[in-house]
Amino acid sequence: MLTFIRNLKLNIKVSLLGAFSVLITVAALLILATWESGLYNRLAQSEVNDLISADLDHITRSVYHLVQTENEAVQQQVDYNLNVARHIFDNAGEVELSLEPVKWPIINQYTKEVQVVELPKMMVGGQWLEQNRDLNRPTLVIDEITNLVGETATIFQRINDEGDMLRVATNVESLESERAIGTYIPAINPDGEPNPVVATILDGQNYHGRAWVVNAWYITAYEPLHDKQGRLVGMLYVGIKQKSIEARIRPAILQTEIGKTGYVYILGGKGAERGHYIVSKNGLRDGEDLWYVQDNRGRYTIRDIINQAISLKSGELGTIRYPWKNIGETESHWKIARLAYYEPWDWVIGASAYEYELQTFHAVLSDGRIRMMSVMFVTGIIITLLVGLIGVLIARTIARPVHEMQAFVETIIDGDLNQTVDIDSRDEIGQLARAFNIMTTRLRETLEGLHKSERFLNDIIENIPNMIIVKDAEKLHYVRFNKAGEDLLGYDREVFLGKSDLDIYPKEKAEKQVAEERAIVTSRQLVDIREERILTTSQGERVLHTKKLPILDKTGLPQYLLSISEDITEYLQADEERKRLVTQLEHSQRLEAVGRLAGGVAHDFNNILTGIIGYSEMLMPSLSENHEDYEDLLEIHKAAKRAAALTSQLLAFSRKQIIHPKVVDINDLIKDLGGMLKPLIGEDISYTFRPGEEIGHVKVDPGQMEQVLVNLAVNARDAMPSGGKLVIETDRVIIGEENQEHNRDAVPGEYVRLLVRDTGCGMDDNTCEHLFEPFFTTKEKGSGTGLGLSTVYGILKQNQGFITVSSSIGQGSIFKAHFPAVYDEVEGADSSKTEAELSSGDETIMLVEDENIVRTLTSKVLQSHGYTVLSASDGESAMAICREHKDEIDLLLTDVVLPGMNGLALLGKIRDILPDLKVIFMSGYTENVVALRKVLERGNHFISKPFSTRVLLQSIRDVLDKPLEKR
């Protein structure tokens, strides 16, 4: 064979050499191209799949975050509206329930069940909210809120103990285009579960979120309403209709495209709209119920979608594959959809596309590869035949482009897709070159798409307000560091990129952090660091909430470590403020409990004391001072007086003391009390009074002012056991919003200030903080009741004033009592009659008192002084006596609190018979504060229990001798 070849002619040898050379070359290129094209085809298909998956994820998350952002923005607006509504409501005045009832036909907003109830009128600032259904007629408070915020508002009244809430004033429209008053929110929903709004309000908290209002969903905020006794009487609502919010985001959802025909849809998840289209393709099927729709296999596709979606966590995505046919389509096609569930709106979000559209890219790549291989195969055959004919020249011609193709392939392998094969020939080599050029162009476009997605992801990372750090899992070097991180730490990202913590931070701190992060990478689990304290260059110490998560590759090996940190410093500070306010609330509740205790026992206790004081005063004149029982009787009288003073202190502390305020000159009061204060504080303490000039007057019960001065003086005396100085000063001050002396009780205005200074032992901050609490004392056990300063505190609060204290150990103390200044004329002192003037009377007095000891005592006292007494224990008995003796009775002496009807109601009925009858009311304390206030407001004469015989007789003569006023 070799001999035969050796004997061939040179041109044949060249032809054969060229032919075989080209044949071998073509075969090699075909094999190489097959391998390379297969490699790039698989790579391109993988990249396309990733791009499609990322696009579906991105679109779904974008719609989810769009809805979430809109909801949060609207909720913030609603919360702002609630603040505005609260401000308007506070300015309108206190809320209270009138004693006058009104009938309400009420409708359950869920079941539409109608019933009629009778409720007290709800008053705001003394005005009834009425029953206004007309949108054109203004409603108190509600329309002012609407004018400011432009949205809906409602005032609810509590119907019953269960907590059903009735709309008594609103601008929410019913289906009849009226104000939707008369509808109510039941405490228990039709499904038997507690209504979340009512449950939150009954718990004393504000409700924020989505709620059903009359006949539609709203983004809402509710706040409890309490009357001045602290009872929950209703709630205040503001809200924005969810449909108006949907209208803002619907165009963005409808305009979102996925591929050629893919789209985003929204379905109802759990509630009444379960399985209904909320947003459909082009909006053509909005509102359609798909819950019972079956595909050609008999499966309930929509149920599968909803059941999978509602099981997802917040922000989590799911994937489902199902057959589907839209309006106008002749047959169903398989779709793939990304799902997310936004629970606050009960929305199932789906981003879907047909699979056959997604597979188009795969078909294009596969067809291109097959076409390229076919072209190369044909080219190889043609080249082989031509070389056999053309010989060495063709072989040389072929060799050059082959080298160029080789260089081009090497360039592609190196990753440079911007190069092209510059071969103009139309032979197989030229076609191969063009096929390569087409392939590289498509790959370049694919990579550009990847780069675009990367830029999009980078924009997201750079604009996220949380600090994001990415480190490589092997060496823990920084590879990503966003702008939020730069702003938080105060360092440029170039300080971190490419370095590890060992290159940046002190060794001990860096090694600890590297060890912790290495453990996270090894565990391959998310780690949630609730509070992480860091030191920044521009903001000082900050507290972060950090989550660290290893990012795994397709093989499950850690590739990166992702760290996301949220600055929660302000949140923690707000939480601390909330805890402080809770502590203040608990303190206020303790004070209120003591006040309730004081008021609860005062009525019965004062009745008992009235008997003790009265009987002792009746017995003392019958005994000489030398009698063996006189001293014991005197001690009984003194003890009863001290008990009455203690009760008075408790009532003063709880601001339930019955007082008779008058305009007085505080300087004159202090001067008059100076003689009493000096022996009270002792000779080893020097006393100085420094009255201010032109400071104005105060309106206060003189007896209360005496309590304030005595308690402050005694407190100062006890702080100076070895003697010292007591200085009392008065002046006028103006309290503004900017200088309220850090006292929550201070209201801006003009005050007359009473300063009590001592040079005693002083107190620390902790003692000052608890100083005005009831029963708190720094004295030894048995040396004090702990009510002195709490009584002062109660008196100041009762007179719209406040008190502050400043003190330090060894430096003495300064108490500053502030009374609102008035400039009315000082009222004159009451005149008192002599004992002789009080000793007799011949009038007939009807006495109404349910307490037997007080009734018996009062009858004896009056009868012993010449009066005729007709006594009764309740209102009905009194009315019977009045009818029988109506021409004899000159005066009605009645307790405010009586069984069956109170004293004021009794007077009203008696005056139907005796319109000009004179009256004196008496009471120690009454829970019926409204009745007692009306007694005093109407100018009726009133005496407080326990009272002395002298006070009783003088009051009766004052009223009987006073000329009758025209009514």
CSV table of C-alpha atoms in Angstrom, one decimal, residues 81 85 129 132-156 167-183 213-215 218 236-241:
chain,number,residue,atom,x,y,z
A,81,ASN,CA,-56.5,60.1,61.0
A,85,ALA,CA,-60.0,62.3,65.4
A,129,LEU,CA,-75.0,63.0,69.4
A,132,ASN,CA,-79.0,61.6,62.6
A,133,ARG,CA,-79.2,59.5,59.5
A,134,ASP,CA,-79.3,62.4,57.0
A,135,LEU,CA,-75.9,62.9,55.3
A,136,ASN,CA,-76.8,66.5,54.5
A,137,ARG,CA,-77.4,67.4,58.2
A,138,PRO,CA,-74.2,67.8,60.2
A,139,THR,CA,-73.3,65.4,63.1
A,140,LEU,CA,-71.3,66.6,66.1
A,141,VAL,CA,-67.6,65.7,66.0
A,142,ILE,CA,-67.9,63.2,63.1
A,143,ASP,CA,-68.2,65.8,60.3
A,144,GLU,CA,-65.4,67.9,61.8
A,145,ILE,CA,-63.2,64.8,61.6
A,146,THR,CA,-64.3,64.1,58.0
A,147,ASN,CA,-63.6,67.7,57.0
A,148,LEU,CA,-60.0,67.4,58.2
A,149,VAL,CA,-59.0,63.9,57.1
A,150,GLY,CA,-61.5,63.3,54.2
A,151,GLU,CA,-62.3,59.7,55.3
A,152,THR,CA,-64.9,57.8,57.3
A,153,ALA,CA,-65.3,58.2,61.1
A,154,THR,CA,-67.7,56.7,63.6
A,155,ILE,CA,-68.6,56.9,67.3
A,156,PHE,CA,-69.8,53.7,68.9
A,167,ARG,CA,-72.9,53.1,65.7
A,168,VAL,CA,-74.5,56.2,67.2
A,169,ALA,CA,-72.8,58.8,65.0
A,170,THR,CA,-71.1,58.1,61.6
A,171,ASN,CA,-70.5,59.2,58.0
A,172,VAL,CA,-70.3,55.7,56.7
A,173,GLU,CA,-73.0,55.3,54.1
A,174,SER,CA,-75.5,52.5,54.2
A,175,LEU,CA,-76.9,50.9,51.0
A,176,GLU,CA,-79.8,53.4,51.3
A,177,SER,CA,-77.3,56.3,51.1
A,178,GLU,CA,-77.9,57.3,54.7
A,179,ARG,CA,-75.6,57.5,57.7
A,180,ALA,CA,-75.3,53.9,58.9
A,181,ILE,CA,-76.3,54.6,62.5
A,182,GLY,CA,-78.2,51.8,64.3
A,183,THR,CA,-76.0,49.1,62.9
A,213,VAL,CA,-67.7,48.0,58.3
A,214,VAL,CA,-71.4,47.8,57.6
A,215,ASN,CA,-71.2,46.3,54.1
A,218,TYR,CA,-62.0,48.9,55.4
A,236,LEU,CA,-63.9,55.8,68.2
A,237,TYR,CA,-63.3,54.6,64.6
A,238,VAL,CA,-61.6,56.0,61.5
A,239,GLY,CA,-61.1,54.0,58.2
A,240,ILE,CA,-60.5,54.0,54.5
A,241,LYS,CA,-62.5,51.7,52.2
